[in-house]
PDB file of C-alpha atoms in Angstrom:
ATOM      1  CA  UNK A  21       0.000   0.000   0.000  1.00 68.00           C
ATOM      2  CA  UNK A  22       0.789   3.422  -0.632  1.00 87.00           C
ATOM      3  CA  UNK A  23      -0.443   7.126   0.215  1.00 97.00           C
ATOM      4  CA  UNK A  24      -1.341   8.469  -3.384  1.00 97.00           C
ATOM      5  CA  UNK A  25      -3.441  11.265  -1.358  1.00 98.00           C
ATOM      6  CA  UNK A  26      -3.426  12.848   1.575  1.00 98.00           C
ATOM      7  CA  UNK A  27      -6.393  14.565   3.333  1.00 98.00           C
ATOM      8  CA  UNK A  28      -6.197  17.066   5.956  1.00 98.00           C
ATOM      9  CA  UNK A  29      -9.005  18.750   7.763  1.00 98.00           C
ATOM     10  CA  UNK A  30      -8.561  22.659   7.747  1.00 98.00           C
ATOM     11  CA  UNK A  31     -10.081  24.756  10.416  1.00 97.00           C
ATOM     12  CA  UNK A  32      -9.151  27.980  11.939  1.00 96.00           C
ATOM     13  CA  UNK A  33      -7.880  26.981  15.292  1.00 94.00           C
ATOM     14  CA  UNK A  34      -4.717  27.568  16.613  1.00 93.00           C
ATOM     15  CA  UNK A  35      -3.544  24.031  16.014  1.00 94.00           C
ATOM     16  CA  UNK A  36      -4.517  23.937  12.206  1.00 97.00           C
ATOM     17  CA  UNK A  37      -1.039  25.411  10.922  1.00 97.00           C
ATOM     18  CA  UNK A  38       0.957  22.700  12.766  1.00 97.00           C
ATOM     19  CA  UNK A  39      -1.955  19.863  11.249  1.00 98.00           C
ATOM     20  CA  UNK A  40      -1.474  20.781   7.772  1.00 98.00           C
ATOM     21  CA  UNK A  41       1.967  21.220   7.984  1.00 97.00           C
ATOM     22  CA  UNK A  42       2.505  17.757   9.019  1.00 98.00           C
ATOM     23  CA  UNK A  43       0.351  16.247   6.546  1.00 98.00           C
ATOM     24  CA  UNK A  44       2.215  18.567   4.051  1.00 98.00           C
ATOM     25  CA  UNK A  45       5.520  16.772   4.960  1.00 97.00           C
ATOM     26  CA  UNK A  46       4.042  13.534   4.626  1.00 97.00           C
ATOM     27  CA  UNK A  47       2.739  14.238   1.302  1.00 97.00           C
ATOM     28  CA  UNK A  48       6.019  15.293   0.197  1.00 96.00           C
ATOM     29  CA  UNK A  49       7.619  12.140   1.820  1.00 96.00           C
ATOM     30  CA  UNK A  50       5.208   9.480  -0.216  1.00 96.00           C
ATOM     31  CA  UNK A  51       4.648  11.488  -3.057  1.00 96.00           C
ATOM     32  CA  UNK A  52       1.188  12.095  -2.742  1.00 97.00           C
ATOM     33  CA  UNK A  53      -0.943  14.768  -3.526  1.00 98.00           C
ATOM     34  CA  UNK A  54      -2.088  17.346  -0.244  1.00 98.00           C
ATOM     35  CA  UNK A  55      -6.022  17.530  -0.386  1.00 98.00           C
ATOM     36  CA  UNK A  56      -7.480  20.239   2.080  1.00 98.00           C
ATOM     37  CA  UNK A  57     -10.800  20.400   3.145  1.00 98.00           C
ATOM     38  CA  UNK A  58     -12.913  22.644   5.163  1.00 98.00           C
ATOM     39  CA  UNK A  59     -16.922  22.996   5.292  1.00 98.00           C
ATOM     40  CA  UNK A  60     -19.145  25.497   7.684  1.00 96.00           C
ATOM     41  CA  UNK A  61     -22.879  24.668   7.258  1.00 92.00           C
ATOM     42  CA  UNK A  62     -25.227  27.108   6.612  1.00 86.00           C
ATOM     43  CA  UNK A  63     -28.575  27.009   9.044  1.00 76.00           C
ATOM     44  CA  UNK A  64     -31.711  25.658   7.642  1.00 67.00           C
ATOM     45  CA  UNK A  65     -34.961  28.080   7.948  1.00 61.00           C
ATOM     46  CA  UNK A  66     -36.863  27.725  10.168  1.00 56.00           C
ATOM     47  CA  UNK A  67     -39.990  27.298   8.652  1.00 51.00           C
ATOM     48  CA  UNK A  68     -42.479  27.272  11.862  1.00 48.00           C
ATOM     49  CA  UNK A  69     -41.498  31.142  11.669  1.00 52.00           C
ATOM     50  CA  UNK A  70     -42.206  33.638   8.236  1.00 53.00           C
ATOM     51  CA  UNK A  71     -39.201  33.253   6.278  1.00 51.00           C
ATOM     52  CA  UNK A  72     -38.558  36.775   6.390  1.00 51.00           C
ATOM     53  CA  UNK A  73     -38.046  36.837  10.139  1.00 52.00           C
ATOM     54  CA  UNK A  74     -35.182  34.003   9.973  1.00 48.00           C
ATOM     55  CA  UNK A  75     -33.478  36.271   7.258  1.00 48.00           C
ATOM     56  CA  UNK A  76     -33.726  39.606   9.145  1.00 49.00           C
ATOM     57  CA  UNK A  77     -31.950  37.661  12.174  1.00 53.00           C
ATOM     58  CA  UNK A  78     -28.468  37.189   9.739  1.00 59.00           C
ATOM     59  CA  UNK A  79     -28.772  37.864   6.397  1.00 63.00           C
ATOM     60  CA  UNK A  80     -25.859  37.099   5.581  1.00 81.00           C
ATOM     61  CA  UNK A  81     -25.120  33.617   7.129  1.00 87.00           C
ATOM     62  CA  UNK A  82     -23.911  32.853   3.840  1.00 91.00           C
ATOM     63  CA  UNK A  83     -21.635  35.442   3.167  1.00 93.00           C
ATOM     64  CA  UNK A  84     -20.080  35.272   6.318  1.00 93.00           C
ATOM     65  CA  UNK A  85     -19.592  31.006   5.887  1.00 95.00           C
ATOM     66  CA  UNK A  86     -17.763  31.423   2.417  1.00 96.00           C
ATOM     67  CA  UNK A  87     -15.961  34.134   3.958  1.00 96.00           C
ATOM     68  CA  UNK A  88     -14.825  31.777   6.746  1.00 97.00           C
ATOM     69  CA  UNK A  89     -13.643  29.070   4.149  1.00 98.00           C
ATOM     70  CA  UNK A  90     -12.060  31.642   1.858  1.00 98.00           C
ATOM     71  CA  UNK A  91      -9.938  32.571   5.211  1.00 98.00           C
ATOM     72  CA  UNK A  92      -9.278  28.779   5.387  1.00 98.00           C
ATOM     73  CA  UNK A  93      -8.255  28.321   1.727  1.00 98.00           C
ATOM     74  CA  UNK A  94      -5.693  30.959   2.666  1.00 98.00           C
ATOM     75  CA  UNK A  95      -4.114  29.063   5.432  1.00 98.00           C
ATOM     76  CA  UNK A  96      -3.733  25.879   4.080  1.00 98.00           C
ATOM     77  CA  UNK A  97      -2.002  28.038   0.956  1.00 97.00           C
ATOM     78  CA  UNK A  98       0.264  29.817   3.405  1.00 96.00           C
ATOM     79  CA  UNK A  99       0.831  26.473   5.309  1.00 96.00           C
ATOM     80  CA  UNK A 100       1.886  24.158   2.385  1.00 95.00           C
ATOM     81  CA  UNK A 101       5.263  24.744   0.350  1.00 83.00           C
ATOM     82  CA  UNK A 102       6.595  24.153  -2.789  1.00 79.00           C
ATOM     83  CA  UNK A 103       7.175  21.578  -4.301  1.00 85.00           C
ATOM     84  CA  UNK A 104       3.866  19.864  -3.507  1.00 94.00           C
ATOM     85  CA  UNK A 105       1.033  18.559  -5.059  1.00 95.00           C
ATOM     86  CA  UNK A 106      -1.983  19.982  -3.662  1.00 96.00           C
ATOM     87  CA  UNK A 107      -5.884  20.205  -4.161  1.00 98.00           C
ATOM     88  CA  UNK A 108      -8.975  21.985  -2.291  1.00 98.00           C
ATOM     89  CA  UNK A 109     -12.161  21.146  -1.331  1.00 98.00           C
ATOM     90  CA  UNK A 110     -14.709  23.360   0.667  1.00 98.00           C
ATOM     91  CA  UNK A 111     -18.353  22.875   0.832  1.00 97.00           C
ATOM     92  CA  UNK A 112     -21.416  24.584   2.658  1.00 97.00           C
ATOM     93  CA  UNK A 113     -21.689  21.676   4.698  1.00 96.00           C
ATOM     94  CA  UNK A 114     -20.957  19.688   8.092  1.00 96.00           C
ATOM     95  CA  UNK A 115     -17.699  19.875   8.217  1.00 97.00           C
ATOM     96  CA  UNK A 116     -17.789  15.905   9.557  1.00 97.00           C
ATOM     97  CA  UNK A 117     -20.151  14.696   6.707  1.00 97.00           C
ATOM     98  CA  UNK A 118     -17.927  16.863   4.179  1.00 98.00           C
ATOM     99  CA  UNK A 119     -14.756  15.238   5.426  1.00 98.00           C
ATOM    100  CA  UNK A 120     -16.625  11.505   5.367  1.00 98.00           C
ATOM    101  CA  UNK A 121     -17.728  12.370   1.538  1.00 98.00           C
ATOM    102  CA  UNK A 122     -13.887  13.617   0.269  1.00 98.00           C
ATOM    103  CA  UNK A 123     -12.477  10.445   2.275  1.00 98.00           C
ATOM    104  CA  UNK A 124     -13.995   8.223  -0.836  1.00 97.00           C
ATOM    105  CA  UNK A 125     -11.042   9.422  -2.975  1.00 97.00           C
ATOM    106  CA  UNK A 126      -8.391   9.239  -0.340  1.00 98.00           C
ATOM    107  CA  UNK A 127      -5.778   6.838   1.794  1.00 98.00           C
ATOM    108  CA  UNK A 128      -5.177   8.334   4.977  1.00 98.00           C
ATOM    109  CA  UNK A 129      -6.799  11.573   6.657  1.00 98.00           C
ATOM    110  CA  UNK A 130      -5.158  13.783   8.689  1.00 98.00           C
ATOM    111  CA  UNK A 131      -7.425  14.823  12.001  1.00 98.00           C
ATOM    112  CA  UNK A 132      -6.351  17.108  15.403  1.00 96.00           C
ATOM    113  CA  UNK A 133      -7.036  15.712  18.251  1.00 95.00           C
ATOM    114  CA  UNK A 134      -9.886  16.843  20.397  1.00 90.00           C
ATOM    115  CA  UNK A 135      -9.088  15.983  24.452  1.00 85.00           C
ATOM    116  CA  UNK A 136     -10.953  17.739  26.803  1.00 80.00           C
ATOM    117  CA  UNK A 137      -8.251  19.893  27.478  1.00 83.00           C
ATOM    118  CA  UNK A 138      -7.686  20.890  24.050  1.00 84.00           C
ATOM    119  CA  UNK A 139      -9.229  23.820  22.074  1.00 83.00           C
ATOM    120  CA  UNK A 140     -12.583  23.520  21.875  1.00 84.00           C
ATOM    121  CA  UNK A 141     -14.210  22.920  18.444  1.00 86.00           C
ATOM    122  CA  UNK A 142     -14.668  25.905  16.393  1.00 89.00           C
ATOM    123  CA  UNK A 143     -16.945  26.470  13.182  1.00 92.00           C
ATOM    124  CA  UNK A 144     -15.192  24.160  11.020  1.00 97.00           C
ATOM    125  CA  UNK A 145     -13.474  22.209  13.337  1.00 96.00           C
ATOM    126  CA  UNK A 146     -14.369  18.256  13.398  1.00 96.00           C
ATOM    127  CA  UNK A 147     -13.983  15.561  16.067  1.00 93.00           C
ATOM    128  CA  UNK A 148     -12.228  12.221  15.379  1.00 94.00           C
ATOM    129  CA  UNK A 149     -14.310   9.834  16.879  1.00 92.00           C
ATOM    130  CA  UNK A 150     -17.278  10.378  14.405  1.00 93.00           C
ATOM    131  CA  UNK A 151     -15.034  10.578  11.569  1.00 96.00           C
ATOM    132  CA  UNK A 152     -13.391   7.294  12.117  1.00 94.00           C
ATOM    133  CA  UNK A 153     -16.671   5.328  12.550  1.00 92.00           C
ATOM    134  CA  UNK A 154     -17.543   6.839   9.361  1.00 95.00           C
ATOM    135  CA  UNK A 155     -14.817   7.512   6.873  1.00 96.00           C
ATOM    136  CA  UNK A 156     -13.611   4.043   6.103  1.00 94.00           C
ATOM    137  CA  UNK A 157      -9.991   5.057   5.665  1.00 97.00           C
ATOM    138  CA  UNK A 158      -7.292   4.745   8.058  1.00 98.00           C
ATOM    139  CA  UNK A 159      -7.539   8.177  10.458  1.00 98.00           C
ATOM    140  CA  UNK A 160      -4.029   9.747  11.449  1.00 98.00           C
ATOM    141  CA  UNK A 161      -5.262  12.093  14.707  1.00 98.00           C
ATOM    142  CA  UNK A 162      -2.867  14.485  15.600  1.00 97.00           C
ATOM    143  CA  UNK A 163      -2.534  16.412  18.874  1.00 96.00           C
ATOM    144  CA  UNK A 164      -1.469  19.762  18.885  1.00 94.00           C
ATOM    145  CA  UNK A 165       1.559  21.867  18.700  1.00 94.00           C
ATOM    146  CA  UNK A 166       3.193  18.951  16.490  1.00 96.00           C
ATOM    147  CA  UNK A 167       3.799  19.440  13.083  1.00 95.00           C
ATOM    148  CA  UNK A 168       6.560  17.106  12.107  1.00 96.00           C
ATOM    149  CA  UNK A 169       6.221  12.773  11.863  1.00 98.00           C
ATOM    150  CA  UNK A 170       8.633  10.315  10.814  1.00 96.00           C
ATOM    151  CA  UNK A 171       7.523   7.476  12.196  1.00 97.00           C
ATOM    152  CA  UNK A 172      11.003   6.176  13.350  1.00 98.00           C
ATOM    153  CA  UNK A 173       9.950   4.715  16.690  1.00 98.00           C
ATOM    154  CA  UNK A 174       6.373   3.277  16.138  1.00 98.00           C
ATOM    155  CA  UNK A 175       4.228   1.202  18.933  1.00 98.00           C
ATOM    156  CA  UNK A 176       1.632  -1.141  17.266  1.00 98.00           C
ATOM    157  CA  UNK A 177      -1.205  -1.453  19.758  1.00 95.00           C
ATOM    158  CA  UNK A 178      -2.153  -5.274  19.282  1.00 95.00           C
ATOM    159  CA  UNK A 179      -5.444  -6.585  19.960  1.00 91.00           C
ATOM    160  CA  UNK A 180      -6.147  -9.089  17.172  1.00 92.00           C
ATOM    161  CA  UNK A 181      -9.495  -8.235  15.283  1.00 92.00           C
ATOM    162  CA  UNK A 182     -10.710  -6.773  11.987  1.00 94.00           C
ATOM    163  CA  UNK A 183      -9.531  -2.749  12.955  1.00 94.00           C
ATOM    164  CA  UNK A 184      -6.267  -3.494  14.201  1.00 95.00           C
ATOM    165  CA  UNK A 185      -5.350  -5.562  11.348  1.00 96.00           C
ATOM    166  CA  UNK A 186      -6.458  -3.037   9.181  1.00 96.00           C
ATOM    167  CA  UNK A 187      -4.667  -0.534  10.843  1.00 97.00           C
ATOM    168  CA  UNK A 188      -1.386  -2.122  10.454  1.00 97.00           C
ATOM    169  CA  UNK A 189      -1.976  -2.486   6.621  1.00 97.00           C
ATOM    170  CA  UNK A 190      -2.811   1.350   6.580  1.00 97.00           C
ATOM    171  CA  UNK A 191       0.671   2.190   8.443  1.00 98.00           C
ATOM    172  CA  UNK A 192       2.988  -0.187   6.308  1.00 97.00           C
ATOM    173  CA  UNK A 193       4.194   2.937   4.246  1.00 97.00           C
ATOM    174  CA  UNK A 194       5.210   3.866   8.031  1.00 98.00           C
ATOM    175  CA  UNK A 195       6.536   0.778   9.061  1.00 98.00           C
ATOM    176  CA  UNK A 196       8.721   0.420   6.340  1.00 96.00           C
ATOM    177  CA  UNK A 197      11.163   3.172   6.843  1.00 96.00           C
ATOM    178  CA  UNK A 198      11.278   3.349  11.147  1.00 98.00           C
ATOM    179  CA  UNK A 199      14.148   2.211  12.938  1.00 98.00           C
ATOM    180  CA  UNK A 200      11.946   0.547  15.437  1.00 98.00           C
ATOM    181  CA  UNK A 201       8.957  -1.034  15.822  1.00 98.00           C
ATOM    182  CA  UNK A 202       7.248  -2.380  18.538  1.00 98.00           C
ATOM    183  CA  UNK A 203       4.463  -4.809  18.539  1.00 98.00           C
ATOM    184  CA  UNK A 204       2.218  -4.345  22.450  1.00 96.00           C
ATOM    185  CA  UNK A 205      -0.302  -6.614  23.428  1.00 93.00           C
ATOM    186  CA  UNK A 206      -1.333  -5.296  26.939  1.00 90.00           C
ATOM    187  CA  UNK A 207      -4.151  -7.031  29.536  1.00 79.00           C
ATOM    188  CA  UNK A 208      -5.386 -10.358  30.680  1.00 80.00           C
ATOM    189  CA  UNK A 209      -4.957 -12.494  27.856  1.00 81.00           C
ATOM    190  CA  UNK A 210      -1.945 -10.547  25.799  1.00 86.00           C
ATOM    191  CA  UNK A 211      -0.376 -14.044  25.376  1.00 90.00           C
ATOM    192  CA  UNK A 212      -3.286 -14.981  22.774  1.00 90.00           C
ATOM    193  CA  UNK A 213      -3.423 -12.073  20.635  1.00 91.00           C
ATOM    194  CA  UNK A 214      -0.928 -13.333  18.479  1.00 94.00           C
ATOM    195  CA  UNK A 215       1.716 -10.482  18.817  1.00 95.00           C
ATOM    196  CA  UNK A 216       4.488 -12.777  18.169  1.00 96.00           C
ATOM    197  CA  UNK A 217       2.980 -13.851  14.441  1.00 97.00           C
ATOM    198  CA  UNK A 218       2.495  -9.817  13.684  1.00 97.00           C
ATOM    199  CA  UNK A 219       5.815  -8.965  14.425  1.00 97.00           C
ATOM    200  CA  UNK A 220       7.395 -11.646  12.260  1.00 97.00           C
ATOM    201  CA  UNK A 221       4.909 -10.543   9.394  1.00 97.00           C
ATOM    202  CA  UNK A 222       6.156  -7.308   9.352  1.00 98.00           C
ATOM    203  CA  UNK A 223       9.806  -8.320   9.555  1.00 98.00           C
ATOM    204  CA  UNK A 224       8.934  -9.917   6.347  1.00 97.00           C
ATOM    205  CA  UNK A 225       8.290  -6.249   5.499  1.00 96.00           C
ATOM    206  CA  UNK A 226      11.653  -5.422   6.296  1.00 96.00           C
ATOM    207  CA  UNK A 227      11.214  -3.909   9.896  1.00 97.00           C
ATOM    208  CA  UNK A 228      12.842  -3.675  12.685  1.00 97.00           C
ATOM    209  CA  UNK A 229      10.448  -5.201  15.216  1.00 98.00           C
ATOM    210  CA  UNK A 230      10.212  -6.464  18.797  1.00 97.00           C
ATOM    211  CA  UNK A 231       7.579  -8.411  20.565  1.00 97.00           C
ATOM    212  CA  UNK A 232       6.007  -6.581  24.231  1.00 96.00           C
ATOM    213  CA  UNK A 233       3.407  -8.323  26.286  1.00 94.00           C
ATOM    214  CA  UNK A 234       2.324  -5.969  29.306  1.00 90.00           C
ATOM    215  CA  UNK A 235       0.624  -5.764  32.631  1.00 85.00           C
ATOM    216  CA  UNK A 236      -2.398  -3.442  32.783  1.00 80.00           C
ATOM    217  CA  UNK A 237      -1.872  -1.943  36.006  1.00 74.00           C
ATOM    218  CA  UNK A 238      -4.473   0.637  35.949  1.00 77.00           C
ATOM    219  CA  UNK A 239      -5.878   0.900  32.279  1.00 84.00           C
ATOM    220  CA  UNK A 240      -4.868  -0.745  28.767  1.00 87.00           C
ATOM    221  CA  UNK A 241      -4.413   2.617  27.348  1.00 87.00           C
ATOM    222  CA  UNK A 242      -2.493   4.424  30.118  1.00 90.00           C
ATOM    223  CA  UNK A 243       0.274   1.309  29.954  1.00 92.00           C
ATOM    224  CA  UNK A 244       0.240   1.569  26.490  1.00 94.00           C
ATOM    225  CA  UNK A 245       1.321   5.304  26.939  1.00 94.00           C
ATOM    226  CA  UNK A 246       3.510   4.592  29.499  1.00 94.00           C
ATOM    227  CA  UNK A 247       5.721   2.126  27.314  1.00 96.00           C
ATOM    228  CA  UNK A 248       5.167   4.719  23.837  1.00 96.00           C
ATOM    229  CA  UNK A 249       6.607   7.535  25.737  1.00 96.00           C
ATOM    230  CA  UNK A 250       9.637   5.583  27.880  1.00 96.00           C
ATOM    231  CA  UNK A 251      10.468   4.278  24.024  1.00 97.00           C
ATOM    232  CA  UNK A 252      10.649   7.479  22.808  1.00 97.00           C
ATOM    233  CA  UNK A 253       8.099   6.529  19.964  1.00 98.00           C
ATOM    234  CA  UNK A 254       6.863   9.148  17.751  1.00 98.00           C
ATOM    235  CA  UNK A 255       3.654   7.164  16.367  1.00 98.00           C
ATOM    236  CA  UNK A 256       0.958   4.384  17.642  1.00 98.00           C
ATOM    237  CA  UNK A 257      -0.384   2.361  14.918  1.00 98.00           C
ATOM    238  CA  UNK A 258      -4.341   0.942  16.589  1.00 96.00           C
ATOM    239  CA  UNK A 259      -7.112  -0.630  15.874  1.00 94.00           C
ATOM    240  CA  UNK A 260     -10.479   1.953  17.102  1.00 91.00           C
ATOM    241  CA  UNK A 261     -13.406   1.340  18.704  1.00 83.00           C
ATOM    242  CA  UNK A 262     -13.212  -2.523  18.887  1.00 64.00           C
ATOM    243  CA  UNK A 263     -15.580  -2.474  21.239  1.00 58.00           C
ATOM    244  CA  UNK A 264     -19.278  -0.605  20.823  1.00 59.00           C
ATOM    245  CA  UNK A 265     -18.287   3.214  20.775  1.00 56.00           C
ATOM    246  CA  UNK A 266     -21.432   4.008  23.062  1.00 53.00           C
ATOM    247  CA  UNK A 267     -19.460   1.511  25.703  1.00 50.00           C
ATOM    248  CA  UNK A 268     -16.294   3.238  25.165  1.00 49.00           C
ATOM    249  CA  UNK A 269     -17.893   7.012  25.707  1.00 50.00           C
ATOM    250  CA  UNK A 270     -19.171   5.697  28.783  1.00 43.00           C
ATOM    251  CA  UNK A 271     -16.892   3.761  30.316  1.00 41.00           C
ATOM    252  CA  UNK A 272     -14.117   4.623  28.357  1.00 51.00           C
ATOM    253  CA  UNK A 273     -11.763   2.219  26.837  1.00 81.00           C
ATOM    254  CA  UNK A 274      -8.539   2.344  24.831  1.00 86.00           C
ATOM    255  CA  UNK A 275      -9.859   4.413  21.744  1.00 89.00           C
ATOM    256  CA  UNK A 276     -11.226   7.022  23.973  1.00 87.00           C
ATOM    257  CA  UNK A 277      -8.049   7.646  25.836  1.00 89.00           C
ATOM    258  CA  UNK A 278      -5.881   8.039  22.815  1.00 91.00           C
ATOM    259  CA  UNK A 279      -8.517  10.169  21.272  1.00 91.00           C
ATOM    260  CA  UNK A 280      -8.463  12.668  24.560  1.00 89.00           C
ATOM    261  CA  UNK A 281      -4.920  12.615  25.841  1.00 90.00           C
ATOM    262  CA  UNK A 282      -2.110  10.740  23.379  1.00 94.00           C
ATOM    263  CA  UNK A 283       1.218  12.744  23.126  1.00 95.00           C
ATOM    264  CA  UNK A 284       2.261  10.771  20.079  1.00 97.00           C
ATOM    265  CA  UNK A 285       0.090  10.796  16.963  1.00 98.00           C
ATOM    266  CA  UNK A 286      -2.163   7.855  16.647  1.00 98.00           C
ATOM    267  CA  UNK A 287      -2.926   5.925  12.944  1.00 98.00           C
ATOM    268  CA  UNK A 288      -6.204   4.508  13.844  1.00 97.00           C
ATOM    269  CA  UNK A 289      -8.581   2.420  11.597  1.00 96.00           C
ATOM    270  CA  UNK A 290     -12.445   1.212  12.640  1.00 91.00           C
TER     271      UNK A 290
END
C-alpha cells in the first residue's frame, strides 16, 4: 500500500497550521498529492417562523460562511510549500459529513485531536471519533503543537481483530522506513493475541520489530502510553473502537483515551 493522497481537515484553530503542515511533509515524503478540506454549514430556515423573520436575524449567514472558508483556503495556501502537489475542497456543509464524503477518494486523513483539554471545536473544526466510525480510511489524529512525523519509533497497539489488522496495513508505508517497531499486546490475555505472528509478518516487510506483552496496572491505554513515551516513539499504529463506541464514551476504553490525551500521533482504523 501506498499514500497516493493525503487529506487534511482545515479549520481555523490555533492548532490547524501545525496539522497541515505535518500532513504537508508527509505528502512530500510518499509522493502524494495534499487535499485540504474545510466545510461550515449554513442554518436551515426555520420554517415554523415567516421566512422573512429568519433572514432579518443574519442575512448574511452565507456570506459570512464562504468568507470563513475563503480565510481557510488561505491558510492551508500559506501552510503548504513548494514543491507539492496539492488540491482543495470546501463545501457549505458539516464539516464531519464533508470530510466523510472527500475520504472516498483518499488513503489516509489527517485529524487534530480533540481531548478535553484541548481547544474547543470551532466552526469548522471536526472531532475524530465520528469521523473514524464513518470515513472508512485509516484516520491519522494528531494532537497539537506537532507538526513534524517520521515514524522512526512506532508502537503497534495489538489486539487481534478486523480494525487493528487493518490498521497495520494502513501504516505499512510507516513501518517500512522506522528504525523501530514495537508490537504491544497489553491485559489479561496478551499471550493470545498473536503479537508474536504480527511482528514476524512485518519483519517480512523489512522492519525492525520487537515483541512486548504488558501488565495493565491501571488501564490498557495508560500502559500503552507509558511504554510509547519511555520508548521514545513518535507514532501508535491501533485498531479503534473494537468495542461498541457508546461503551467506550461511557466507560471509556482504549480508543477514547488516545482520542483525549495521546502525546504521540495515533494511525487509527475502525
Amino acid at each position: 500500500m501506498a499514500y497516493a493522497n493525503i487529506l487534511v481537515s482545515v479549520d481555523l484553530d490555533e492548532a490547524a497550521t501545525d496539522r497541515i503542515r505535518l500532513a504537508a511533509s508527509l505528502a512530500r515524503r510518499f509522493e502524494a498529492t495534499l487535499t485540504g478540506a474545510a466545510a461550515c454549514k449554513v442554518p436551515a430556515p426555520d420554517y415554523v417562523r415567516d421566512i422573512g423573520e429568519v433572514y432579518d436575524e443574519d442575512p448574511h449567514f452565507e456570506e459570512k460562511a464562504r468568507a470563513l472558508l475563503a480565510q481557510a483556503h488561505a491558510l492551508f495556501e500559506r501552510s503548504t510549500e513548494a514543491p507539492l502537489r496539492r488540491d482543495w475542497r470546501e463545501a457549505l456543509a458539516g464539516p464531519i459529513s464533508h470530510l466523510v464524503e472527500q475520504a472516498r477518494a483518499a488513503d489516509l486523513l489527517v485529524v487534530g485531536r480533540r481531548g478535553s483539554d484541548d481547544i474547543p471545536l470551532g466552526t469548522l473544526g471536526v472531532s475524530p471519533g465520528p469521523v473514524l466510525m464513518e470515513a472508512a480510511r485509516p484516520v491519522l489524529v494528531v494532537p497539537p503543537r506537532v507538526e513534524h512525523l517520521r515514524g522512526a519509533r512506532i508502537v503497534v497497539a495489538w489486539k487481534d481483530g478486523s480494525e487493528a489488522r487493518r490498521a497495520v496495513s494502513a501504516a505499512l508505508p510507516f513501518i517500512r522506513e522506522a528504525d523501530q517497531v514495537f508490537v504491544v499486546s497489553t491485559g489479561e490475555g496478551a499471550r493470545n493475541e498473536g503479537a508474536e505472528e504480527v511482528a514476524g509478518h512485518l519483519a517480512r516487510h523489512g522492519a525492525a520489530v520487537t515483541t512486548h506483552l504488558l501488565r495493565t496496572v491501571v488501564s490498557d491505554g495508560d500502559e500503552l502510553l507509558r511504554f510509547a513515551v519511555k520508548q521514545q516513539a513518535d507514532l501508535i499504529v491501533m485498531g479503534a473502537y473494537g468495542h461498541t463506541r457508546l461503551r467506550e464514551w461511557l466507560f471509556g476504553g482504549v480508543t477514547y483515551e488516545m482520542l483525549h490525551r495521546s502525546p504521540l500521533p495515533c494511525l487509527m482504523c475502525h
